[in-house]
mmCIF file of C-alpha atoms in Angstrom:
data_model
loop_
_atom_site.group_PDB
_atom_site.id
_atom_site.type_symbol
_atom_site.label_atom_id
_atom_site.label_comp_id
_atom_site.label_asym_id
_atom_site.label_seq_id
_atom_site.Cartn_x
_atom_site.Cartn_y
_atom_site.Cartn_z
ATOM 1 C CA UNK U 282 112.960 82.354 101.320
ATOM 2 C CA UNK U 283 111.156 83.579 104.237
ATOM 3 C CA UNK U 284 109.210 86.945 104.204
ATOM 4 C CA UNK U 285 106.856 89.028 106.604
ATOM 5 C CA UNK U 286 103.909 88.680 104.063
ATOM 6 C CA UNK U 287 103.020 87.258 101.078
ATOM 7 C CA UNK U 288 100.508 88.698 98.806
ATOM 8 C CA UNK U 289 98.450 86.281 96.355
ATOM 9 C CA UNK U 290 97.439 88.462 93.200
ATOM 10 C CA UNK U 291 99.307 91.197 91.345
ATOM 11 C CA UNK U 292 96.510 92.999 90.115
ATOM 12 C CA UNK U 293 95.745 96.628 91.241
ATOM 13 C CA UNK U 294 94.305 95.402 94.460
ATOM 14 C CA UNK U 295 96.994 92.854 95.047
ATOM 15 C CA UNK U 296 100.009 95.689 94.470
ATOM 16 C CA UNK U 297 98.190 98.180 96.462
ATOM 17 C CA UNK U 298 98.205 96.042 99.258
ATOM 18 C CA UNK U 299 101.631 95.307 98.905
ATOM 19 C CA UNK U 300 102.421 98.754 98.671
ATOM 20 C CA UNK U 301 101.243 99.854 102.012
ATOM 21 C CA UNK U 302 102.454 96.713 103.784
ATOM 22 C CA UNK U 303 105.847 97.524 102.362
ATOM 23 C CA UNK U 304 105.576 100.898 103.432
ATOM 24 C CA UNK U 305 105.256 99.979 106.970
ATOM 25 C CA UNK U 306 108.119 98.240 107.159
ATOM 26 C CA UNK U 307 106.914 94.141 106.422
ATOM 27 C CA UNK U 308 109.049 92.450 103.992
ATOM 28 C CA UNK U 309 106.611 91.588 101.190
ATOM 29 C CA UNK U 310 106.546 88.861 98.263
ATOM 30 C CA UNK U 311 103.775 89.693 95.689
ATOM 31 C CA UNK U 312 103.068 86.427 93.541
ATOM 32 C CA UNK U 313 101.296 85.728 90.422
ATOM 33 C CA UNK U 314 100.944 83.126 87.970
ATOM 34 C CA UNK U 315 101.454 85.916 85.380
ATOM 35 C CA UNK U 316 103.162 89.434 85.349
ATOM 36 C CA UNK U 317 101.561 92.233 87.269
ATOM 37 C CA UNK U 318 98.325 93.851 86.234
ATOM 38 C CA UNK U 319 97.806 91.664 83.085
ATOM 39 C CA UNK U 320 94.362 90.167 84.171
ATOM 40 C CA UNK U 321 91.357 92.387 85.225
ATOM 41 C CA UNK U 322 93.452 95.632 85.897
ATOM 42 C CA UNK U 323 94.629 95.795 82.173
ATOM 43 C CA UNK U 324 91.106 96.376 80.629
ATOM 44 C CA UNK U 325 88.848 98.330 83.075
ATOM 45 C CA UNK U 326 87.229 101.336 82.087
ATOM 46 C CA UNK U 327 89.942 103.612 83.516
ATOM 47 C CA UNK U 328 87.548 105.390 86.225
ATOM 48 C CA UNK U 329 88.529 105.984 89.865
ATOM 49 C CA UNK U 330 84.708 106.224 90.860
ATOM 50 C CA UNK U 331 84.275 109.076 93.457
ATOM 51 C CA UNK U 332 80.583 109.017 92.767
ATOM 52 C CA UNK U 333 80.041 105.406 92.834
ATOM 53 C CA UNK U 334 78.504 105.063 96.153
ATOM 54 C CA UNK U 335 76.126 102.980 94.999
ATOM 55 C CA UNK U 336 77.498 99.725 93.873
ATOM 56 C CA UNK U 337 76.007 98.313 90.617
ATOM 57 C CA UNK U 338 72.831 96.700 91.566
ATOM 58 C CA UNK U 339 70.305 94.110 89.746
ATOM 59 C CA UNK U 340 67.644 95.910 88.374
ATOM 60 C CA UNK U 341 64.381 95.896 89.522
ATOM 61 C CA UNK U 342 62.558 97.654 86.784
ATOM 62 C CA UNK U 343 60.135 95.269 84.745
ATOM 63 C CA UNK U 344 61.321 96.803 81.347
ATOM 64 C CA UNK U 345 64.877 96.202 82.236
ATOM 65 C CA UNK U 346 64.029 92.518 83.723
ATOM 66 C CA UNK U 347 62.272 91.899 80.208
ATOM 67 C CA UNK U 348 64.971 93.069 77.935
ATOM 68 C CA UNK U 349 67.742 91.080 79.703
ATOM 69 C CA UNK U 350 65.436 88.025 79.646
ATOM 70 C CA UNK U 351 65.626 88.415 75.613
ATOM 71 C CA UNK U 352 69.048 88.113 75.974
ATOM 72 C CA UNK U 353 70.132 90.711 73.298
ATOM 73 C CA UNK U 354 71.309 93.885 74.866
ATOM 74 C CA UNK U 355 74.505 95.608 74.962
ATOM 75 C CA UNK U 356 74.869 96.025 78.982
ATOM 76 C CA UNK U 357 74.152 92.340 80.058
ATOM 77 C CA UNK U 358 74.488 88.698 78.127
ATOM 78 C CA UNK U 359 74.295 85.489 79.611
ATOM 79 C CA UNK U 360 75.051 81.775 78.781
ATOM 80 C CA UNK U 361 72.347 79.555 79.421
ATOM 81 C CA UNK U 362 74.471 76.887 80.761
ATOM 82 C CA UNK U 363 75.765 79.003 83.064
ATOM 83 C CA UNK U 364 72.288 80.036 84.914
ATOM 84 C CA UNK U 365 71.424 77.221 87.092
ATOM 85 C CA UNK U 366 75.087 77.428 88.755
ATOM 86 C CA UNK U 367 74.310 81.140 88.988
ATOM 87 C CA UNK U 368 70.796 81.062 90.194
ATOM 88 C CA UNK U 369 71.639 81.267 94.017
ATOM 89 C CA UNK U 370 74.021 84.235 93.598
ATOM 90 C CA UNK U 371 71.567 86.096 91.102
ATOM 91 C CA UNK U 372 68.549 85.729 93.709
ATOM 92 C CA UNK U 373 71.093 86.883 96.352
ATOM 93 C CA UNK U 374 72.189 89.910 94.034
ATOM 94 C CA UNK U 375 68.750 90.703 93.486
ATOM 95 C CA UNK U 376 67.449 90.582 96.868
ATOM 96 C CA UNK U 377 70.413 92.923 98.131
ATOM 97 C CA UNK U 378 69.672 95.271 95.059
ATOM 98 C CA UNK U 379 65.815 95.961 96.471
ATOM 99 C CA UNK U 380 65.727 99.881 97.091
ATOM 100 C CA UNK U 381 66.090 99.762 101.259
ATOM 101 C CA UNK U 382 68.709 97.291 101.126
ATOM 102 C CA UNK U 383 70.706 99.279 98.412
ATOM 103 C CA UNK U 384 70.453 102.636 100.278
ATOM 104 C CA UNK U 385 71.591 100.625 103.284
ATOM 105 C CA UNK U 386 74.660 99.125 101.322
ATOM 106 C CA UNK U 387 75.694 102.489 99.844
ATOM 107 C CA UNK U 388 75.912 104.173 103.724
ATOM 108 C CA UNK U 389 78.411 101.176 104.252
ATOM 109 C CA UNK U 390 80.323 101.374 101.117
ATOM 110 C CA UNK U 391 80.681 105.373 100.996
ATOM 111 C CA UNK U 392 83.596 105.278 103.136
ATOM 112 C CA UNK U 393 85.786 103.366 100.979
ATOM 113 C CA UNK U 394 84.514 105.327 97.707
ATOM 114 C CA UNK U 395 85.374 108.588 99.496
ATOM 115 C CA UNK U 396 88.802 107.987 99.893
ATOM 116 C CA UNK U 397 89.151 106.605 96.297
ATOM 117 C CA UNK U 398 90.574 109.442 94.557
ATOM 118 C CA UNK U 399 92.578 110.746 97.538
ATOM 119 C CA UNK U 400 94.577 107.227 98.138
ATOM 120 C CA UNK U 401 95.110 106.815 94.275
ATOM 121 C CA UNK U 402 96.709 110.470 94.012
ATOM 122 C CA UNK U 403 99.043 109.703 97.374
ATOM 123 C CA UNK U 404 100.398 106.397 95.453
ATOM 124 C CA UNK U 405 100.618 108.354 92.110
ATOM 125 C CA UNK U 406 102.631 110.795 93.559
ATOM 126 C CA UNK U 407 104.993 108.757 94.955
ATOM 127 C CA UNK U 408 105.363 106.534 92.206
ATOM 128 C CA UNK U 409 105.648 109.196 89.669
ATOM 129 C CA UNK U 410 102.288 108.459 87.864
ATOM 130 C CA UNK U 411 100.439 111.461 88.382
ATOM 131 C CA UNK U 412 100.523 111.853 84.523
ATOM 132 C CA UNK U 413 98.155 108.885 84.202
ATOM 133 C CA UNK U 414 95.483 110.381 86.209
ATOM 134 C CA UNK U 415 93.258 113.012 84.832
ATOM 135 C CA UNK U 416 90.778 115.113 86.943
ATOM 136 C CA UNK U 417 87.935 115.230 84.230
ATOM 137 C CA UNK U 418 85.413 113.403 85.536
ATOM 138 C CA UNK U 419 83.177 110.986 83.428
ATOM 139 C CA UNK U 420 80.071 111.657 81.508
ATOM 140 C CA UNK U 421 76.389 110.039 81.177
ATOM 141 C CA UNK U 422 74.723 111.196 78.003
ATOM 142 C CA UNK U 423 70.952 110.499 77.358
ATOM 143 C CA UNK U 424 69.123 109.678 74.284
ATOM 144 C CA UNK U 425 65.724 109.669 76.104
ATOM 145 C CA UNK U 426 64.144 112.154 78.260
ATOM 146 C CA UNK U 427 62.668 109.816 80.714
ATOM 147 C CA UNK U 428 65.827 108.430 81.851
ATOM 148 C CA UNK U 429 67.579 111.715 81.868
ATOM 149 C CA UNK U 430 64.874 112.723 84.305
ATOM 150 C CA UNK U 431 65.349 109.695 86.454
ATOM 151 C CA UNK U 432 69.251 109.896 86.264
ATOM 152 C CA UNK U 433 68.942 113.623 87.662
ATOM 153 C CA UNK U 434 66.911 112.589 90.696
ATOM 154 C CA UNK U 435 69.310 109.905 91.307
ATOM 155 C CA UNK U 436 72.511 112.161 90.963
ATOM 156 C CA UNK U 437 70.692 115.095 93.117
ATOM 157 C CA UNK U 438 70.375 111.888 96.004
ATOM 158 C CA UNK U 439 73.390 111.511 95.963
ATOM 159 C CA UNK U 440 74.852 114.795 96.290
ATOM 160 C CA UNK U 441 72.176 115.729 99.121
ATOM 161 C CA UNK U 442 73.303 112.473 100.993
ATOM 162 C CA UNK U 443 77.121 111.580 100.257
ATOM 163 C CA UNK U 444 78.515 115.435 98.849
ATOM 164 C CA UNK U 445 79.298 114.092 95.089
ATOM 165 C CA UNK U 446 79.286 116.836 92.782
ATOM 166 C CA UNK U 447 77.796 117.116 89.134
ATOM 167 C CA UNK U 448 76.904 119.110 86.848
ATOM 168 C CA UNK U 449 73.341 118.589 84.967
ATOM 169 C CA UNK U 450 73.658 119.355 81.388
ATOM 170 C CA UNK U 451 71.200 120.189 78.520
ATOM 171 C CA UNK U 452 71.557 119.374 74.724
ATOM 172 C CA UNK U 453 73.869 122.061 74.416
ATOM 173 C CA UNK U 454 75.934 121.828 77.521
ATOM 174 C CA UNK U 455 76.937 118.015 76.396
ATOM 175 C CA UNK U 456 77.776 119.417 72.802
ATOM 176 C CA UNK U 457 79.859 122.164 74.472
ATOM 177 C CA UNK U 458 81.849 119.469 76.633
ATOM 178 C CA UNK U 459 82.224 116.826 73.910
ATOM 179 C CA UNK U 460 81.985 118.632 70.385
ATOM 180 C CA UNK U 461 82.613 115.324 68.503
ATOM 181 C CA UNK U 462 79.789 113.414 69.650
ATOM 182 C CA UNK U 463 77.780 112.610 66.425
ATOM 183 C CA UNK U 464 73.920 112.309 68.139
ATOM 184 C CA UNK U 465 72.075 114.941 69.499
ATOM 185 C CA UNK U 466 71.570 113.896 72.885
ATOM 186 C CA UNK U 467 68.557 114.770 75.329
ATOM 187 C CA UNK U 468 71.168 115.988 77.706
ATOM 188 C CA UNK U 469 73.642 114.439 80.574
ATOM 189 C CA UNK U 470 75.524 114.284 83.941
ATOM 190 C CA UNK U 471 79.114 115.397 84.237
ATOM 191 C CA UNK U 472 80.232 113.773 87.558
ATOM 192 C CA UNK U 473 83.231 116.197 88.351
ATOM 193 C CA UNK U 474 84.664 114.563 91.317
ATOM 194 C CA UNK U 475 85.829 111.334 89.727
ATOM 195 C CA UNK U 476 89.065 111.015 88.194
ATOM 196 C CA UNK U 477 89.967 108.777 84.620
ATOM 197 C CA UNK U 478 92.991 106.955 83.834
ATOM 198 C CA UNK U 479 94.843 106.994 80.544
ATOM 199 C CA UNK U 480 96.511 103.908 80.801
ATOM 200 C CA UNK U 481 95.129 101.181 83.707
ATOM 201 C CA UNK U 482 97.876 99.080 83.222
ATOM 202 C CA UNK U 483 100.625 101.103 83.131
ATOM 203 C CA UNK U 484 99.108 102.732 86.526
ATOM 204 C CA UNK U 485 99.355 99.462 88.182
ATOM 205 C CA UNK U 486 103.017 99.157 86.915
ATOM 206 C CA UNK U 487 103.877 102.477 88.098
ATOM 207 C CA UNK U 488 102.708 101.270 91.645
ATOM 208 C CA UNK U 489 104.744 97.985 90.992
ATOM 209 C CA UNK U 490 107.954 100.193 90.392
ATOM 210 C CA UNK U 491 106.987 101.649 93.901
ATOM 211 C CA UNK U 492 106.788 98.683 95.336
ATOM 212 C CA UNK U 493 110.026 97.508 94.419
ATOM 213 C CA UNK U 494 111.921 100.763 95.377
ATOM 214 C CA UNK U 495 110.603 100.188 98.512
ATOM 215 C CA UNK U 496 112.268 96.999 98.836
ATOM 216 C CA UNK U 497 109.563 94.575 97.718
ATOM 217 C CA UNK U 498 110.023 91.417 95.523
ATOM 218 C CA UNK U 499 107.872 89.618 92.856
ATOM 219 C CA UNK U 500 107.972 85.991 92.077
ATOM 220 C CA UNK U 501 105.928 84.012 89.556
ATOM 221 C CA UNK U 502 103.965 81.310 91.618
ATOM 222 C CA UNK U 503 100.723 79.066 91.730
ATOM 223 C CA UNK U 504 98.515 80.090 94.626
ATOM 224 C CA UNK U 505 97.045 76.324 94.593
ATOM 225 C CA UNK U 506 100.187 75.514 96.338
ATOM 226 C CA UNK U 507 99.342 77.857 99.521
ATOM 227 C CA UNK U 508 99.669 75.615 102.721
ATOM 228 C CA UNK U 509 99.786 76.372 106.625
ATOM 229 C CA UNK U 510 102.933 75.741 108.523
ATOM 230 C CA UNK U 511 103.492 75.479 112.294
ATOM 231 C CA UNK U 512 104.768 79.105 111.897
ATOM 232 C CA UNK U 513 102.703 80.730 109.229
ATOM 233 C CA UNK U 514 102.507 79.778 105.455
ATOM 234 C CA UNK U 515 103.946 78.409 102.645
ATOM 235 C CA UNK U 516 103.922 78.823 98.629
ATOM 236 C CA UNK U 517 105.617 77.555 95.804
ATOM 237 C CA UNK U 518 107.344 79.737 93.454
ATOM 238 C CA UNK U 519 109.490 80.119 90.701
ATOM 239 C CA UNK U 520 112.252 80.927 93.313
ATOM 240 C CA UNK U 521 111.467 78.125 95.316
ATOM 241 C CA UNK U 522 109.370 77.824 98.539
ATOM 242 C CA UNK U 523 108.583 80.857 100.524
ATOM 243 C CA UNK U 524 107.521 80.834 103.701
ATOM 244 C CA UNK U 525 105.857 84.060 105.359
ATOM 245 C CA UNK U 526 104.166 84.873 108.609
ATOM 246 C CA UNK U 527 101.174 86.052 106.677
ATOM 247 C CA UNK U 528 99.222 85.753 103.597
ATOM 248 C CA UNK U 529 96.726 87.754 101.754
ATOM 249 C CA UNK U 530 94.646 86.589 99.050
ATOM 250 C CA UNK U 531 93.978 89.310 96.329
ATOM 251 C CA UNK U 532 93.243 87.258 93.512
ATOM 252 C CA UNK U 533 90.133 88.724 91.975
ATOM 253 C CA UNK U 534 87.846 86.390 90.205
ATOM 254 C CA UNK U 535 90.288 83.394 91.229
ATOM 255 C CA UNK U 536 90.056 83.845 95.055
ATOM 256 C CA UNK U 537 88.268 80.630 95.389
ATOM 257 C CA UNK U 538 91.190 78.864 93.958
ATOM 258 C CA UNK U 539 92.596 79.175 97.560
ATOM 259 C CA UNK U 540 89.427 79.637 99.301
ATOM 260 C CA UNK U 541 87.697 76.365 98.688
ATOM 261 C CA UNK U 542 90.673 74.610 99.465
ATOM 262 C CA UNK U 543 90.929 75.874 102.934
ATOM 263 C CA UNK U 544 87.202 75.429 103.465
ATOM 264 C CA UNK U 545 85.433 78.742 103.169
ATOM 265 C CA UNK U 546 82.301 78.860 100.961
ATOM 266 C CA UNK U 547 82.164 82.574 100.141
ATOM 267 C CA UNK U 548 79.224 83.623 97.686
ATOM 268 C CA UNK U 549 81.344 84.495 94.736
ATOM 269 C CA UNK U 550 80.492 85.006 90.970
ATOM 270 C CA UNK U 551 81.970 86.426 87.929
ATOM 271 C CA UNK U 552 80.724 89.290 85.664
ATOM 272 C CA UNK U 553 83.053 88.900 82.539
ATOM 273 C CA UNK U 554 83.483 92.127 80.246
ATOM 274 C CA UNK U 555 85.078 93.058 76.920
ATOM 275 C CA UNK U 556 86.890 95.661 75.198
ATOM 276 C CA UNK U 557 88.365 96.825 72.057
ATOM 277 C CA UNK U 558 90.694 99.876 70.909
ATOM 278 C CA UNK U 559 89.574 102.112 68.181
ATOM 279 C CA UNK U 560 91.372 105.242 66.344
ATOM 280 C CA UNK U 561 89.535 108.377 66.291
ATOM 281 C CA UNK U 562 88.489 109.254 62.753
ATOM 282 C CA UNK U 563 90.378 112.668 61.648
ATOM 283 C CA UNK U 564 90.839 115.162 64.286
ATOM 284 C CA UNK U 565 88.026 113.806 66.605
ATOM 285 C CA UNK U 566 88.380 114.193 70.170
ATOM 286 C CA UNK U 567 86.988 112.340 73.158
ATOM 287 C CA UNK U 568 87.300 114.608 76.126
ATOM 288 C CA UNK U 569 86.502 112.189 79.179
ATOM 289 C CA UNK U 570 85.080 108.882 79.466
ATOM 290 C CA UNK U 571 81.502 108.813 78.640
ATOM 291 C CA UNK U 572 78.626 106.468 78.809
ATOM 292 C CA UNK U 573 75.717 106.343 76.195
ATOM 293 C CA UNK U 574 73.222 105.401 78.986
ATOM 294 C CA UNK U 575 70.378 104.175 77.150
ATOM 295 C CA UNK U 576 72.307 101.853 74.359
ATOM 296 C CA UNK U 577 74.586 100.419 77.566
ATOM 297 C CA UNK U 578 78.283 100.821 76.471
ATOM 298 C CA UNK U 579 81.006 102.885 77.476
ATOM 299 C CA UNK U 580 84.021 105.185 75.887
ATOM 300 C CA UNK U 581 87.009 105.940 77.428
ATOM 301 C CA UNK U 582 89.936 107.701 75.708
ATOM 302 C CA UNK U 583 93.132 105.667 76.445
ATOM 303 C CA UNK U 584 96.676 105.942 75.553
ATOM 304 C CA UNK U 585 96.138 103.376 72.817
ATOM 305 C CA UNK U 586 92.665 105.020 71.639
ATOM 306 C CA UNK U 587 89.404 105.248 72.044
ATOM 307 C CA UNK U 588 88.528 102.228 74.644
ATOM 308 C CA UNK U 589 84.734 100.439 74.077
ATOM 309 C CA UNK U 590 83.890 98.884 76.781
ATOM 310 C CA UNK U 591 80.734 96.449 77.305
ATOM 311 C CA UNK U 592 78.581 95.583 80.262
ATOM 312 C CA UNK U 593 78.229 92.520 82.053
ATOM 313 C CA UNK U 594 77.949 88.881 80.664
ATOM 314 C CA UNK U 595 77.521 86.216 83.139
ATOM 315 C CA UNK U 596 78.984 82.924 82.422
ATOM 316 C CA UNK U 597 81.216 80.344 83.599
ATOM 317 C CA UNK U 598 84.483 82.066 84.509
ATOM 318 C CA UNK U 599 86.730 80.057 82.042
ATOM 319 C CA UNK U 600 84.211 79.741 79.082
ATOM 320 C CA UNK U 601 85.377 80.682 75.928
ATOM 321 C CA UNK U 602 85.288 84.262 74.960
ATOM 322 C CA UNK U 603 81.949 85.082 73.494
ATOM 323 C CA UNK U 604 82.057 89.024 72.678
ATOM 324 C CA UNK U 605 78.639 89.655 71.417
ATOM 325 C CA UNK U 606 77.805 92.470 73.354
ATOM 326 C CA UNK U 607 81.000 93.948 71.719
ATOM 327 C CA UNK U 608 79.928 93.243 68.321
ATOM 328 C CA UNK U 609 76.208 94.784 69.086
ATOM 329 C CA UNK U 610 77.746 98.217 70.362
ATOM 330 C CA UNK U 611 80.214 98.826 67.988
ATOM 331 C CA UNK U 612 77.982 99.956 64.820
ATOM 332 C CA UNK U 613 75.910 102.223 67.661
ATOM 333 C CA UNK U 614 79.377 103.574 69.007
ATOM 334 C CA UNK U 615 80.161 104.318 65.366
ATOM 335 C CA UNK U 616 76.999 106.280 64.990
ATOM 336 C CA UNK U 617 77.502 107.860 68.436
ATOM 337 C CA UNK U 618 81.228 109.010 68.051
ATOM 338 C CA UNK U 619 83.657 108.855 64.983
ATOM 339 C CA UNK U 620 85.621 105.633 65.859
ATOM 340 C CA UNK U 621 88.052 104.690 63.076
ATOM 341 C CA UNK U 622 89.754 101.219 62.320
ATOM 342 C CA UNK U 623 89.844 98.775 65.292
ATOM 343 C CA UNK U 624 93.631 98.459 67.236
ATOM 344 C CA UNK U 625 93.553 95.447 68.604
ATOM 345 C CA UNK U 626 93.624 92.238 66.853
ATOM 346 C CA UNK U 627 91.013 90.424 68.923
ATOM 347 C CA UNK U 628 88.591 91.713 71.617
ATOM 348 C CA UNK U 629 90.029 91.603 75.124
ATOM 349 C CA UNK U 630 88.097 89.771 78.017
ATOM 350 C CA UNK U 631 88.115 90.195 81.873
ATOM 351 C CA UNK U 632 86.847 89.003 85.077
ATOM 352 C CA UNK U 633 84.842 91.038 87.458
ATOM 353 C CA UNK U 634 84.996 89.291 91.185
ATOM 354 C CA UNK U 635 81.616 89.953 92.332
ATOM 355 C CA UNK U 636 79.623 89.253 96.190
ATOM 356 C CA UNK U 637 75.743 89.084 96.256
ATOM 357 C CA UNK U 638 75.675 92.651 98.409
ATOM 358 C CA UNK U 639 78.048 94.371 96.068
ATOM 359 C CA UNK U 640 80.626 94.969 98.595
ATOM 360 C CA UNK U 641 84.216 93.850 98.824
ATOM 361 C CA UNK U 642 85.460 90.842 101.369
ATOM 362 C CA UNK U 643 88.258 92.900 103.178
ATOM 363 C CA UNK U 644 89.912 91.419 106.539
ATOM 364 C CA UNK U 645 91.055 88.507 107.871
ATOM 365 C CA UNK U 646 89.712 84.979 107.471
ATOM 366 C CA UNK U 647 87.207 83.889 110.321
ATOM 367 C CA UNK U 648 89.050 80.140 110.637
ATOM 368 C CA UNK U 649 93.056 80.541 109.811
ATOM 369 C CA UNK U 650 95.076 82.816 111.698
ATOM 370 C CA UNK U 651 97.418 85.322 109.712
ATOM 371 C CA UNK U 652 95.325 84.748 106.303
ATOM 372 C CA UNK U 653 93.707 87.610 105.396
ATOM 373 C CA UNK U 654 91.389 88.518 102.301
ATOM 374 C CA UNK U 655 91.120 91.386 99.827
ATOM 375 C CA UNK U 656 89.020 90.695 97.071
ATOM 376 C CA UNK U 657 85.405 90.954 95.733
ATOM 377 C CA UNK U 658 85.590 94.561 94.496
ATOM 378 C CA UNK U 659 83.133 94.056 90.915
ATOM 379 C CA UNK U 660 83.208 96.935 88.967
ATOM 380 C CA UNK U 661 85.470 98.937 91.245
ATOM 381 C CA UNK U 662 88.769 97.047 91.564
ATOM 382 C CA UNK U 663 90.579 100.036 90.072
ATOM 383 C CA UNK U 664 88.665 102.298 92.156
ATOM 384 C CA UNK U 665 89.196 100.729 95.600
ATOM 385 C CA UNK U 666 92.613 98.960 94.954
ATOM 386 C CA UNK U 667 94.838 101.665 97.155
ATOM 387 C CA UNK U 668 91.563 102.079 99.708
ATOM 388 C CA UNK U 669 91.926 98.317 100.187
ATOM 389 C CA UNK U 670 95.715 98.517 100.184
ATOM 390 C CA UNK U 671 95.420 100.894 103.084
ATOM 391 C CA UNK U 672 93.038 99.152 105.090
ATOM 392 C CA UNK U 673 94.223 95.748 104.987
ATOM 393 C CA UNK U 674 97.767 96.894 105.766
ATOM 394 C CA UNK U 675 96.562 98.741 108.703
ATOM 395 C CA UNK U 676 94.788 95.898 109.731
ATOM 396 C CA UNK U 677 97.503 93.552 109.325
ATOM 397 C CA UNK U 678 100.306 95.834 111.408
ATOM 398 C CA UNK U 679 98.011 96.750 114.237
ATOM 399 C CA UNK U 680 97.149 100.086 113.391
ATOM 400 C CA UNK U 681 93.653 101.586 113.672
ATOM 401 C CA UNK U 682 91.958 101.470 110.452
ATOM 402 C CA UNK U 683 90.846 104.636 108.790
ATOM 403 C CA UNK U 684 88.021 103.134 107.771
ATOM 404 C CA UNK U 685 85.645 100.836 109.864
ATOM 405 C CA UNK U 686 86.188 97.297 108.066
ATOM 406 C CA UNK U 687 83.565 95.912 109.723
ATOM 407 C CA UNK U 688 81.211 95.923 107.068
ATOM 408 C CA UNK U 689 83.374 94.303 104.847
ATOM 409 C CA UNK U 690 84.390 91.418 107.223
ATOM 410 C CA UNK U 691 84.395 87.523 105.389
ATOM 411 C CA UNK U 692 81.773 86.180 107.950
ATOM 412 C CA UNK U 693 78.994 88.555 106.920
ATOM 413 C CA UNK U 694 77.925 85.524 104.595
#
């Protein structure tokens, strides 16, 4: 089989890249070991974070660092055995998260974030998936007045610098928007520009359906078999060897399976995360995704129930599951919102692929012709999937990119 482009990785990023290439008249094969959307794209919090111009940084607050050092929080957990290997990444991550550097990164990151909802809605309309995207925004609620006031100041700065809208809520305002919360909060922030997704996996599959209707094809295959040929690239699939003029690596947390074999030592790490679904008790309704800010867990209304998601776990990618954060969060979440019985037989775990400067790697490989990278989106894989797809497709087909790709190039490291 011969194709113009093979896209390795069928999560939301890879699927979006494949769609945009196929729309531009390229013949595309989308290759993954598993079925589309079954890894990290399956279990995220379902946010398209238009407000997320500041990517999630490493805390510089001494109190937070002390809490994390004790390794007993909901929002962060680490495996001691993984720290020696992760230490260089964590040090770079901490350095890039210093206030001045973080602000500079936000200015470079914002052009991607600004297009996130728009590009999702374009693909959703074409794929018939708009019913899965809700214009509800999401809410961050506070139990502590100090953290509330600090977050209000930060939100005002984001609004002033990047034009993102929010409502600052007092106790009554939170209760009016989420009347079934069981605790009396000290207020909240309702980010009104983002969108939420009721089933991220189904949204990914909607985009897959669009890709196939455009003439794209899928195949199971192992990215480790990728090899360069005199005319491009070859990968082994269930349908036999496939040759293509170009290949895109969109493997998320598994990108190093290909990049290291080709001689690239990119500073990638993984933040693992967990979720569990619950039935709401009685007639309780959660109207929009809600972060219990001072406790560090997230609740999101999904088609399957209320999804409880945890913060970051720093561990070896392939280490066994350790859903201790979920165990810590569940009793607190039950006091916060009337959660009923668990829906899932066991906790789900996913992998967020991270770079130390918190920005994705998007663009050409520095030392190989017709090899392209699209990974490292950390917490914003769902948010930035369609934007990344548009940007890479424009670059590969020689169009003028809608967004300056220079800040996301691989050779910045």
